Coordinates of C-alpha atoms in Angstrom, one line a residue:
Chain K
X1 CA 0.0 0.0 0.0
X2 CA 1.3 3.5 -0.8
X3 CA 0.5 6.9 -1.0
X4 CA 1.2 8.3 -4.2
X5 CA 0.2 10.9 -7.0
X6 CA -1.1 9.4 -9.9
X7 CA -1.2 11.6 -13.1
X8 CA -4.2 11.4 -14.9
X9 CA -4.7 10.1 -18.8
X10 CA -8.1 10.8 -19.6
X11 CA -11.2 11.4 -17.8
X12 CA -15.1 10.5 -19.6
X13 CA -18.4 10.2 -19.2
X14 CA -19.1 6.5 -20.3
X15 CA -23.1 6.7 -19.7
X16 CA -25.0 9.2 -17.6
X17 CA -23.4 10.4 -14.4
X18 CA -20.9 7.3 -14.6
X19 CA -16.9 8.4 -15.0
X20 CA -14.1 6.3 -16.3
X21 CA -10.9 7.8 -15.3
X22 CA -7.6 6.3 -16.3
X23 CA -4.4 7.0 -14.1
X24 CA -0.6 6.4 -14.4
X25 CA 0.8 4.8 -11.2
X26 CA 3.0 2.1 -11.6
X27 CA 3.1 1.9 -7.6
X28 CA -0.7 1.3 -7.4
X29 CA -0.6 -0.9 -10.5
X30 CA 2.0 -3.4 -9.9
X31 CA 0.5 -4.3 -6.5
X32 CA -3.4 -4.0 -7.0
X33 CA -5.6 -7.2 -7.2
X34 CA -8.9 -7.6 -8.5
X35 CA -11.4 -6.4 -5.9
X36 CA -8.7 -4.1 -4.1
X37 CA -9.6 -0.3 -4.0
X38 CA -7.8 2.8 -3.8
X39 CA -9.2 5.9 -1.1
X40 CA -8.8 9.0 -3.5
X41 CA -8.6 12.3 -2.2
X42 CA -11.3 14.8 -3.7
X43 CA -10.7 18.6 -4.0
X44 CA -8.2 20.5 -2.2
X45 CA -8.0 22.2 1.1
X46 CA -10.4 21.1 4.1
X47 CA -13.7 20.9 2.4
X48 CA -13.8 16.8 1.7
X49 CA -11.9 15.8 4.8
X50 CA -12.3 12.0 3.7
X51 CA -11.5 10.6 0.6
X52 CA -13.7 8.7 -1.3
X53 CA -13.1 4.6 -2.0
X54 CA -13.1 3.2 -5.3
X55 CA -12.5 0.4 -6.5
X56 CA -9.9 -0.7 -9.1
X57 CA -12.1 -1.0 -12.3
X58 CA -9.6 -2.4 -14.6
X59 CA -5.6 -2.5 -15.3
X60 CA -3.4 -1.9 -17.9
X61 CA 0.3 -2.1 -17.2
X62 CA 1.3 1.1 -15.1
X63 CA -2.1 2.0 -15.8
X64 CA -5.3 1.8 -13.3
X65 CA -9.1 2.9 -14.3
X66 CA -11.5 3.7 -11.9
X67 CA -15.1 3.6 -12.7
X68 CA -17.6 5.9 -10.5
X69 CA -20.8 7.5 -10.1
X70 CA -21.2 10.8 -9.4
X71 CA -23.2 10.8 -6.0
X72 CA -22.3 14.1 -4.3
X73 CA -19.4 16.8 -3.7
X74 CA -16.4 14.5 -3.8
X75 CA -17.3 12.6 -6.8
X76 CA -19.0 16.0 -8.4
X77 CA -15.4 17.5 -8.0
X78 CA -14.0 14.1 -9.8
X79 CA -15.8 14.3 -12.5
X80 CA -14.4 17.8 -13.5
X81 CA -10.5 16.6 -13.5
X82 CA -9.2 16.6 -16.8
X83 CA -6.2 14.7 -18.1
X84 CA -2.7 16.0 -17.2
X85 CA -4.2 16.8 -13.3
X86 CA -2.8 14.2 -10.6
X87 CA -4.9 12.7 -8.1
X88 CA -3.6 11.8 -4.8
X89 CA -4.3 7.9 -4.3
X90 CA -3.4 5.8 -0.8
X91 CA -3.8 1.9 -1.9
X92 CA -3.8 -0.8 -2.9
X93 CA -6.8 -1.5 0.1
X94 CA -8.3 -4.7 0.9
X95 CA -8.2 -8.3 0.6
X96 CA -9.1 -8.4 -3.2
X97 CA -11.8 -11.2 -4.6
X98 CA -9.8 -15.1 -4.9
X99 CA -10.2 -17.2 -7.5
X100 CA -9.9 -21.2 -7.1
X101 CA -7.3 -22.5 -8.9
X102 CA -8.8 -25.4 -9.8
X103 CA -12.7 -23.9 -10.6
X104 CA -13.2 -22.9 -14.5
X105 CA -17.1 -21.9 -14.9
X106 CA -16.7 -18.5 -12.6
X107 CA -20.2 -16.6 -12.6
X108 CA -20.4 -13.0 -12.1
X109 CA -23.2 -10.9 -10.8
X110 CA -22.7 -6.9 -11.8
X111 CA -25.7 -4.7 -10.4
X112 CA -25.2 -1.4 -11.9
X113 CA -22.2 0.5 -11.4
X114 CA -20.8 -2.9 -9.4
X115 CA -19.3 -4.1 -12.8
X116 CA -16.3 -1.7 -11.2
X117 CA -14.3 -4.6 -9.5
X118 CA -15.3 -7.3 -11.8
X119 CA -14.1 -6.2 -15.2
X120 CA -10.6 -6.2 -13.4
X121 CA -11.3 -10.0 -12.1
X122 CA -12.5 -10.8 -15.5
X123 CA -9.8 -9.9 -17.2
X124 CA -7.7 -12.0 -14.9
X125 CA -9.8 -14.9 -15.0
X126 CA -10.1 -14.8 -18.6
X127 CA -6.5 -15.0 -19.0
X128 CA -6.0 -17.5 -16.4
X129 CA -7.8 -19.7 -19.1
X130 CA -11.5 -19.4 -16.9
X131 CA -14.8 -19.5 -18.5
X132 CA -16.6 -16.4 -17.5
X133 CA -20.4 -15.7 -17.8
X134 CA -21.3 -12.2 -16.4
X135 CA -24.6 -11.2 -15.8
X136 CA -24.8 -7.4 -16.3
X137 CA -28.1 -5.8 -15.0
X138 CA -28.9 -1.8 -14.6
X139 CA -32.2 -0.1 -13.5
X140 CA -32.9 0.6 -17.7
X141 CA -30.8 0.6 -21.2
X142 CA -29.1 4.1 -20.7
X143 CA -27.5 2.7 -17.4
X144 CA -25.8 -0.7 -18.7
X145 CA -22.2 -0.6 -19.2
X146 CA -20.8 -0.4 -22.4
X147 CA -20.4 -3.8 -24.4
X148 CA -17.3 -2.8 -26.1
X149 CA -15.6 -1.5 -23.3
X150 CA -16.1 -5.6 -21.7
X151 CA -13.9 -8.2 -22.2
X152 CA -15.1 -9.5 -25.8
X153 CA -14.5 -13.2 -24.3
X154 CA -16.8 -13.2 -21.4
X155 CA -20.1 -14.1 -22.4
X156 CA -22.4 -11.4 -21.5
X157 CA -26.2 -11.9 -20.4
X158 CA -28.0 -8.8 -20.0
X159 CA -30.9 -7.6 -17.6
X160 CA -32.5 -4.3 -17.3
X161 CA -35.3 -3.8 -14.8
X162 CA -37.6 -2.0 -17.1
X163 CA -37.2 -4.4 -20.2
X164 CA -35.5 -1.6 -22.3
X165 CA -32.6 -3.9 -23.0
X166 CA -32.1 -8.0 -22.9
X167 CA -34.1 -10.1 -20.4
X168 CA -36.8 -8.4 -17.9
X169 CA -36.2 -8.2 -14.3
X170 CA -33.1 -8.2 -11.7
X171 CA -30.1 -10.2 -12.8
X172 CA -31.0 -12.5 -8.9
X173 CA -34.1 -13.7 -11.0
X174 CA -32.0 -15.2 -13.8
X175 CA -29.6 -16.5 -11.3
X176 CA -31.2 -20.2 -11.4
X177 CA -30.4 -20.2 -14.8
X178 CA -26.6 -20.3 -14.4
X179 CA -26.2 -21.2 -10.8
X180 CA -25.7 -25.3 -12.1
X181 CA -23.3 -24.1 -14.7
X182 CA -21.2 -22.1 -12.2
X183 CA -18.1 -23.2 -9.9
X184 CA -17.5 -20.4 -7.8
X185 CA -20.0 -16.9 -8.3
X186 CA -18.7 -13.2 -8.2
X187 CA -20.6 -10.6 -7.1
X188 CA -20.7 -6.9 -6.9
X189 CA -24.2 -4.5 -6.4
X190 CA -25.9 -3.5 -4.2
X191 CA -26.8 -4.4 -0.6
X192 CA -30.6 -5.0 -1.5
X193 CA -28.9 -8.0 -4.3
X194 CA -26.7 -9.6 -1.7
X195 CA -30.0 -10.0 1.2
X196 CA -31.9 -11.8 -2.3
X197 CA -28.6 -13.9 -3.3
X198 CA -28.3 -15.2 0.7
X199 CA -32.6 -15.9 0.2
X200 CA -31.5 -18.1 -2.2
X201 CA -28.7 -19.9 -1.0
X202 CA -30.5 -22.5 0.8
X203 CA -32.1 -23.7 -2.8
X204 CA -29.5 -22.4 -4.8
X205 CA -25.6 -21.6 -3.6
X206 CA -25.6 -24.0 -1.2
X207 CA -22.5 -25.3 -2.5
X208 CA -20.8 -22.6 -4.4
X209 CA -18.1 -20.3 -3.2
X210 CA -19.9 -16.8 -3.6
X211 CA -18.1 -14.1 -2.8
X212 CA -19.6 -10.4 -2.4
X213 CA -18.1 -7.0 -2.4
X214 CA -19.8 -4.4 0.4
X215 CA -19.4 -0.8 0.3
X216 CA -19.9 1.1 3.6
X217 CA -18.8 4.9 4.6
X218 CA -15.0 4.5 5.0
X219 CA -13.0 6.9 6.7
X220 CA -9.6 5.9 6.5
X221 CA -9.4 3.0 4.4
X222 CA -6.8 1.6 6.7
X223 CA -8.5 0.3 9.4
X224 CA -7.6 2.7 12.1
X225 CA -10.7 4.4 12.4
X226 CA -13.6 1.7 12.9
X227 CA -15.9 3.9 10.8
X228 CA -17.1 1.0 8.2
X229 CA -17.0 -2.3 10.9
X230 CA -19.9 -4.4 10.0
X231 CA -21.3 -7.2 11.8
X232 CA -20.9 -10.6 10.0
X233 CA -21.7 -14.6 10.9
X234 CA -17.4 -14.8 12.1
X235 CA -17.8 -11.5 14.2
X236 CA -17.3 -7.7 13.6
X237 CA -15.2 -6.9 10.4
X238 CA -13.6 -3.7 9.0
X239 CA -15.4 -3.3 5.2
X240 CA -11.8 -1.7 4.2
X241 CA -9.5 -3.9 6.2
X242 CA -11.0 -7.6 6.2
X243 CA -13.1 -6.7 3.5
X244 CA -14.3 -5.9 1.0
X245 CA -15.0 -9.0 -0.1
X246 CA -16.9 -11.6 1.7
X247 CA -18.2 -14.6 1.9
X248 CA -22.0 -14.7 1.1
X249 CA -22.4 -17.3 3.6
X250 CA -20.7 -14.3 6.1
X251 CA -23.2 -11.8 5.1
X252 CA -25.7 -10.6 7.5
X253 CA -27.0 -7.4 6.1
X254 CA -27.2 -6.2 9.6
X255 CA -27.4 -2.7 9.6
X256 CA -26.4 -2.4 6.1
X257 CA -29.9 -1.4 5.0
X258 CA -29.4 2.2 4.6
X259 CA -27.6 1.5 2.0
X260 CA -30.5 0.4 -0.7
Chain Z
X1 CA 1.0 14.1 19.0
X2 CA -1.3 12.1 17.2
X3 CA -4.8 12.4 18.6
X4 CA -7.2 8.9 19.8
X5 CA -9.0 7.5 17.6
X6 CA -7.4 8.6 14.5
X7 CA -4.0 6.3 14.6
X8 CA -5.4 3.4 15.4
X9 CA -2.4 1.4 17.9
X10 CA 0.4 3.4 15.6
X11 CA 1.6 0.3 13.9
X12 CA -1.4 0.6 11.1
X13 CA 0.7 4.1 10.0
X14 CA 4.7 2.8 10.5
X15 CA 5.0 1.4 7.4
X16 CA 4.1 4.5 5.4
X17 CA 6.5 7.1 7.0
X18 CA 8.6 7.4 10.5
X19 CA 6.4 7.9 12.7
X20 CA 9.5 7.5 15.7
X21 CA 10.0 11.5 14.6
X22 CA 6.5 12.3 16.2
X23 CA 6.5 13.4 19.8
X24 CA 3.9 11.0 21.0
X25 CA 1.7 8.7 19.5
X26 CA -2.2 8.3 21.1
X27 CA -3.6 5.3 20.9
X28 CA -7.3 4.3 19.9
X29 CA -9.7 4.7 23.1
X30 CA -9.9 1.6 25.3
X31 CA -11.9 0.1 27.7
X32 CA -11.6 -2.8 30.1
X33 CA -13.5 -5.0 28.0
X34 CA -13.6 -5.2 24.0
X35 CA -16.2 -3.0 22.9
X36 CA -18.5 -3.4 19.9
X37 CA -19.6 -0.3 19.2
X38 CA -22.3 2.0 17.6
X39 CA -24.8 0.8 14.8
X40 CA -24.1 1.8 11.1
X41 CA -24.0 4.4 9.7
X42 CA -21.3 5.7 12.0
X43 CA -19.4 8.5 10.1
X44 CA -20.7 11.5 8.0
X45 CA -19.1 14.1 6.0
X46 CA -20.3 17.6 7.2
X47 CA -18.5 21.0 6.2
X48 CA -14.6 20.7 7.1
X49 CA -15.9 18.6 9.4
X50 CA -16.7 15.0 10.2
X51 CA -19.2 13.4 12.4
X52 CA -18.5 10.1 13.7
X53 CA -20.6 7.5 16.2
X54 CA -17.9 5.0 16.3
X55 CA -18.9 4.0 19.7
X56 CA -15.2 3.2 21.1
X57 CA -15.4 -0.1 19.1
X58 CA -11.7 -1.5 20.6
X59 CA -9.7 -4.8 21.5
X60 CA -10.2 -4.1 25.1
X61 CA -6.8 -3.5 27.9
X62 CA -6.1 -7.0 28.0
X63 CA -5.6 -7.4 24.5
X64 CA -4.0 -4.1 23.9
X65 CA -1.0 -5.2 26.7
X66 CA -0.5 -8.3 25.1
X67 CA -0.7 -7.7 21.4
X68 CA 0.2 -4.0 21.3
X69 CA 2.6 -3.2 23.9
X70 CA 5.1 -5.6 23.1
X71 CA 5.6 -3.7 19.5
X72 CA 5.6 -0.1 21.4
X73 CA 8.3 -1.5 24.1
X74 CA 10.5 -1.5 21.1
X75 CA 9.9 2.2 19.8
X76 CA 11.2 5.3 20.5
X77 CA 8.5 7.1 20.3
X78 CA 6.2 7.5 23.4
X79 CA 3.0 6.1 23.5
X80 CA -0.3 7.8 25.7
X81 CA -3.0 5.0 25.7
X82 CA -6.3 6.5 26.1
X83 CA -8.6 5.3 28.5
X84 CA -12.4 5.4 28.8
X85 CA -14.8 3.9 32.0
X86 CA -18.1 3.9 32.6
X87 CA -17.7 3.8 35.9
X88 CA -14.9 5.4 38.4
X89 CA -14.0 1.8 39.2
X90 CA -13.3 1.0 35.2
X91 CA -11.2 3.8 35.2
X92 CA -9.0 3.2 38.1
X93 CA -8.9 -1.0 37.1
X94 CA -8.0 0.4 33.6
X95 CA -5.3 2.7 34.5
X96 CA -4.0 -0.3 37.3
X97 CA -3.7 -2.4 34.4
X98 CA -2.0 -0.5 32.7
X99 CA 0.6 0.5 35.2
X100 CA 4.5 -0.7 34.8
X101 CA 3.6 -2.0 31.7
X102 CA 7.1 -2.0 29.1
X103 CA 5.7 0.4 25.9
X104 CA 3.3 2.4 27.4
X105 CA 4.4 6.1 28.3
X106 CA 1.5 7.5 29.7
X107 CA -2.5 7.3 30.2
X108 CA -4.9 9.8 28.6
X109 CA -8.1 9.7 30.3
X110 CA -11.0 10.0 27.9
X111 CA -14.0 11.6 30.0
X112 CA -15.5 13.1 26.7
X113 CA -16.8 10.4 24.5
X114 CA -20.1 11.7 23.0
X115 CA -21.0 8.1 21.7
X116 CA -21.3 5.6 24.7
X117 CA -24.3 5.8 26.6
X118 CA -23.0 5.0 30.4
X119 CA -20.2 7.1 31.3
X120 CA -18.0 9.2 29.0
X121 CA -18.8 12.9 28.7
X122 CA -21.1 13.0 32.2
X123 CA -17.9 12.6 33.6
X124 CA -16.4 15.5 31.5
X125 CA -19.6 17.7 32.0
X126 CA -19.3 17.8 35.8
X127 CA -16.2 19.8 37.7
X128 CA -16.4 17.3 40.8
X129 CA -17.0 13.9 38.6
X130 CA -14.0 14.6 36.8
X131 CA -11.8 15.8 39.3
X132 CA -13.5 12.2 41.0
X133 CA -12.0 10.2 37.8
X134 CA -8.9 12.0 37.8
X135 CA -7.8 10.9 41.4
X136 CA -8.5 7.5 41.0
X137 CA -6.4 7.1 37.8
X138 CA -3.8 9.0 39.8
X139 CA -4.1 6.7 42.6
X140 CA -4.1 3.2 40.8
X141 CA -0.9 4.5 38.2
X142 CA 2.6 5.8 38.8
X143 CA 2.3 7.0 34.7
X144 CA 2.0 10.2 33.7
X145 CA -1.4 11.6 33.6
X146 CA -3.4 13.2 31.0
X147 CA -6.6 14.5 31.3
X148 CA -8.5 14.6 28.1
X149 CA -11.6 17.5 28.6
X150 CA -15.0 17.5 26.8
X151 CA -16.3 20.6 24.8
X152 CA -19.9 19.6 25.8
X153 CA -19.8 21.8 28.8
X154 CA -20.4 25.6 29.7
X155 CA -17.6 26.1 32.7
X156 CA -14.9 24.4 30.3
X157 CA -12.3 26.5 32.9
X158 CA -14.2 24.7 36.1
X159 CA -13.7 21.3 35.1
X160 CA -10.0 22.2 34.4
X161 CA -9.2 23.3 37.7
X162 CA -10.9 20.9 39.5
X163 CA -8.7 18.4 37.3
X164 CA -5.8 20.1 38.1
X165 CA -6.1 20.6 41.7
X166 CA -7.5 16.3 41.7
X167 CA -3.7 15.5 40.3
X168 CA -3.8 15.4 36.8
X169 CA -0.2 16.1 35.1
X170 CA -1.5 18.0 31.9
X171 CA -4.6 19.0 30.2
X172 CA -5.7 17.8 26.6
X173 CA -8.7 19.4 24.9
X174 CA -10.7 19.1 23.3
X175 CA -12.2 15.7 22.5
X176 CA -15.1 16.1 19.6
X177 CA -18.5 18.3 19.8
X178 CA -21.7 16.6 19.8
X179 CA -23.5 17.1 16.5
X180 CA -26.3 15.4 14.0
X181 CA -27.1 15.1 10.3
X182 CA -30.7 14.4 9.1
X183 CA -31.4 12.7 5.9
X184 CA -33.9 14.3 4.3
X185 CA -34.6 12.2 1.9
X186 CA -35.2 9.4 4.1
X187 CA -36.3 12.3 7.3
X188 CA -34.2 10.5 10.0
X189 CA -30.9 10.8 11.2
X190 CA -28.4 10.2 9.4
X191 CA -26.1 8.6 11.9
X192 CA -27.2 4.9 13.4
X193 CA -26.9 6.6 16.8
X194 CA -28.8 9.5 16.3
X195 CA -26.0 11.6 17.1
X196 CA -22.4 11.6 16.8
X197 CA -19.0 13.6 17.5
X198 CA -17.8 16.4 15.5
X199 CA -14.5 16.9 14.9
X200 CA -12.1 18.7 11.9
X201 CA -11.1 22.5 10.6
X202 CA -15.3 22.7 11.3
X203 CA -14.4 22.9 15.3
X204 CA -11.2 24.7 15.3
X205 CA -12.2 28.2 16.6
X206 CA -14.0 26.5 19.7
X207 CA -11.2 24.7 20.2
X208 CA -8.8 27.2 20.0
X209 CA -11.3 29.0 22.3
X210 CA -10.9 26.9 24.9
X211 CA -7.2 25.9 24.9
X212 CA -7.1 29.9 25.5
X213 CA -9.7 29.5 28.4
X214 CA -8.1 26.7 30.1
X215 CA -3.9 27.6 29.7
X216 CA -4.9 30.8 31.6
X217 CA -7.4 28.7 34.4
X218 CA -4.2 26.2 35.3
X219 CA -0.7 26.0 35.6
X220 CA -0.9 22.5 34.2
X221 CA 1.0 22.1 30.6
X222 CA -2.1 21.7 27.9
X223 CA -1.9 20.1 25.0
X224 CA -4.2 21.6 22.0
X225 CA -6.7 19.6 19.6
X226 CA -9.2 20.3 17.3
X227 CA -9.1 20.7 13.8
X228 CA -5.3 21.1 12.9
X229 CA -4.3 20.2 9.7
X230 CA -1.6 22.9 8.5
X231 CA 1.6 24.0 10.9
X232 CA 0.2 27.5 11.0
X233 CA -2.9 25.9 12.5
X234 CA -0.7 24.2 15.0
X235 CA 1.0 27.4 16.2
X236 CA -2.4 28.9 17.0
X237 CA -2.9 26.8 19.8
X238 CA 0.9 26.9 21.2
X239 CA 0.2 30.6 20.9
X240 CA -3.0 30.4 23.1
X241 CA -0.7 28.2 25.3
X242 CA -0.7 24.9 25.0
X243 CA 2.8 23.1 25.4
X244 CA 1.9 19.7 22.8
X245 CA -0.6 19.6 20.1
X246 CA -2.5 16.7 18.6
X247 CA -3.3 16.3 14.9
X248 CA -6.6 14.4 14.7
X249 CA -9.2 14.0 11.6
X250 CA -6.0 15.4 9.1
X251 CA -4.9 11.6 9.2
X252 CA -7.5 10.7 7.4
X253 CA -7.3 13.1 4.9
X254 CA -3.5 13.0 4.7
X255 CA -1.8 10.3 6.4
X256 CA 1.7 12.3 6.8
X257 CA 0.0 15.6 8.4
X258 CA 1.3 14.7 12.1
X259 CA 4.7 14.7 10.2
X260 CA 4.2 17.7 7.7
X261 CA 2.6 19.6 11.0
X262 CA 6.0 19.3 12.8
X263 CA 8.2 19.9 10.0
X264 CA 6.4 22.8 9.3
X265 CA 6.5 24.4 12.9
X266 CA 10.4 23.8 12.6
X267 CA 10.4 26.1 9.4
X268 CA 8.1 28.4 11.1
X269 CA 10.8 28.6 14.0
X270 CA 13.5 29.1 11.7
X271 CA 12.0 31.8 9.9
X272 CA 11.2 33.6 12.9
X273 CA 14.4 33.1 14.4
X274 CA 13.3 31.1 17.4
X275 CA 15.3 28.2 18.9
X276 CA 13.1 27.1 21.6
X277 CA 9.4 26.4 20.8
X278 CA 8.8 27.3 25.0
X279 CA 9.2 31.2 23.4
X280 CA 6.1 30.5 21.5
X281 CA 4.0 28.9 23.9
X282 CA 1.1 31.7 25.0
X283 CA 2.8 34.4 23.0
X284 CA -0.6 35.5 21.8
X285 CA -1.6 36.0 26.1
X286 CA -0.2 39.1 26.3

């Protein structure tokens, strides 16, 4: 983990309100692992007195992308850097998802903007030689990642929850569809996705590694500060230290409902 | 120093610069047993400011002797573990506990937490409570012995002399204000416990305020927090008069701002022509 200044390449608006930055850091890059995140600091001076977690959206040899929404001040001000500007990054954060070396069919669950981590683990698996089905769902058309900007060789199911594009409904209502194809399931959305994916697991994921990704208010991204503990089934857990990825079978959803 | 709560146990930050160059390091608050903490949500952003409801979520003193002392013993650099009791009997087993053990430099005691039901800041609001904690910490440790004060109060200057004159060694102050945030969206707090503790540049003034108040009420050496994140902020309070300062919520911000706050009252001393940092302390009390 370091603290560095990354210089940015380019900066864009890749669908409504959603930001794909691309940063130089050879630091960052050579360490980071697929569900990792960096804590970037937004704006200058003592307005944003916490930086903002993201996590590493995809890799490119010095190069790191980060993939965001723009939610409020910190992100607002994000949006507006242009190439050339440096960002001040501390990571690489966090455990990072794990992929069994001996599982090939990997599953991935991406509700909306939580494609972020997985286009970096798919890239990974893919060239590990894995099979990689991603279901890809958004709220309506406008809101689904870009196709071309996916790994070509992952085969791509797509859900929208108004019909506009692919199959009708929340990508958890396809999930019987794949589950029996799957060996181990990736998952990143939000909280409301992971309470229906541990409905299920009785029937479904019994016995399937599923790992999630949780996002909580972080202050320091290091684990000094206790700000993002969660309760889970082992105990309390630090989102930014023992986290962010989890266990489905850990995941309470205590607490976490705020977050919808 | 750094201030409790926002270095963790010191060993989460001494990988990413020296942190032997600080003056002190002040651990995370801890209690006699390991504490869970507050419900989530527990921080929020406000304006240069943030709000947090950790709750003293902590490993407990038992723990914190035999996993974190060991790695201190070994450092130069002092470390203050701060305390916090619900009771005067917690305070006085906590500060036992704590005595003669290798790595641990001196006790802060915490009688200002805004976020734990039983105890905390009633001890902090109330001149003969604290001066009640004070003394039995003194009694039960042969370590130095700081007294960390609540802004939640109206006779700030009161509860520091009755500290003083119950045996405390030094004065620190001030520990976070109590604040909310409402979520209008969802029209309830925003915080999991309702409230929470502000602290940041948002609290500085007050703070500044009543490191003034307080260095001209004792004799005691004070030590200054609240909101300092530059050196210039820094120099403030050793101008109001305290002796030590502690840089807080800037850690998270800026992991190296304990370090760039001393480096930059060293150029500040330089430029002025000062050798000894004691010339500074309450220049601005005349």
């Amino acid at each position: 983990m370091k603290q560095v200044s990354a210089s940015i390449i380019s900066n864009s608006e890749v669908m409504p309100g959603v930001y794909l930055i691309w940063l130089e850091s050879p630091q960052v890059a050579s360490e980071a692992k697929p569900g990792q995140f960096v804590m970037v600091r937004c704006g200058e001076g003592s307005e944003h007195l916490l930086r903002r977690p993201f996590s590493i959206h995809r890799l490119d040899n010095n190069k790191l992308a980060l993939l965001f929404t723009v939610v409020g001040k910190g992100t607002h001000w994000l949006a507006q850097c242009r190439a050339g500007n440096n960002m001040d990054l501390l990571g690489p954060l966090g455990n990072g998802y794990s992929i069994q070396p001996d599982w090939h069919n990997l599953l991935f669950l991406a509700g909306g903007i939580g494609i972020a981590p997985l286009c970096f683990l798919a890239e990974k698996a893919l060239n590990q030689g894995c099979s990689v089905r991603l279901l890809l769902g958004a709220s309506t058309a406008t809101q689904l990642y870009p196709r071309h900007l996916l790994p070509a060789e992952a085969e791509l199911i797509i859900t929208t929850e108004d019909g506009t594009a692919g199959r009708e409904g929340l990508i958890t209502d396809f999930l019987p569809d794949f589950v029996g194809w799957a060996d181990q399931i990736f998952a990143c959305g939000p909280t409301l996705m992971y309470h229906t994916m541990a409905a299920q697991s009785q029937q479904l994921l019994k016995v399937k590694s599923v790992q999630i990704s949780l996002e909580v208010r972080m202050g320091c991204g290091l684990g000094v500060c206790y700000g993002c503990t969660v309760k889970t089934k082992n105990g309390l857990k630090q989102v930014c230290k023992d986290g962010p990825i989890f266990d489905l079978d850990d995941f309470t959803g205590e607490e976490l409902a705020y977050n919808y | 120093m750094t201030a409790s709560g926002t270095f963790g146990y010191g060993t989460e930050y001494s990988h990413m610069f020296d942190i032997q160059r600080l003056g002190a390091i002040v651990c995370k608050g801890t209690t006699l047993e390991p504490r869970d903490g507050n419900p989530q949500p527990r921080l929020a952003e406000t304006a240069c400011g943030l709000l947090n409801s950790i709750g003293l979520q902590n490993i407990g003193v038992n723990a914190l002797i035999k996993e974190k002392a060991p790695i201190w013993a070994s450092w130069h650099v002092p470390v203050i573990v701060n305390i916090a009791g619900e009771t005067i009997d917690d305070y006085a087993q906590l500060a036992g506990k704590l005595d003669g053990v290798a790595g641990i430099s001196a006790i802060e005691v915490n009688i200002g937490c805004p976020n734990i039901k039983a105890g905390g800041a009633e001890f902090g609001a109330d001149p003969k409570s604290a001066a009640e904690v004070t003394a039995a910490v003194k009694t039960a440790t042969s370590l130095p012995v700081l007294v960390k004060l609540t802004p939640n109060t109206s006779h700030i200057a009161k509860i520091a002399i009755a500290v003083a004159e119950a045996g405390a060694d030094a004065i620190s102050l001030i520990n976070t204000m109590k604040g909310m945030v409402i979520d209008i969206t969802r029209r309830r707090p925003l915080l999991g416990n309702i409230t929470g503790g502000l602290s940041g540049p948002a609290i500085k003034p007050v703070a500044l305020y009543m490191v003034y108040e307080v260095a001209g009420a004792v004799g005691l050496p004070v030590i200054g927090c609240g909101g300092i994140v530059t050196a210039s902020d820094a120099i403030e309070f050793i101008m109001a008069g305290a002796s030590a300062i502690q840089v807080g919520t800037a850690s998270f911000t800026n992991p190296r701002s304990p370090l760039d706050v001393l480096q930059g009252i060293e150029q500040f001393m330089q430029q002025e022509g000062i050798d000894n940092l004691t010339d500074l302390i309450g220049a601005a009390r005349h």
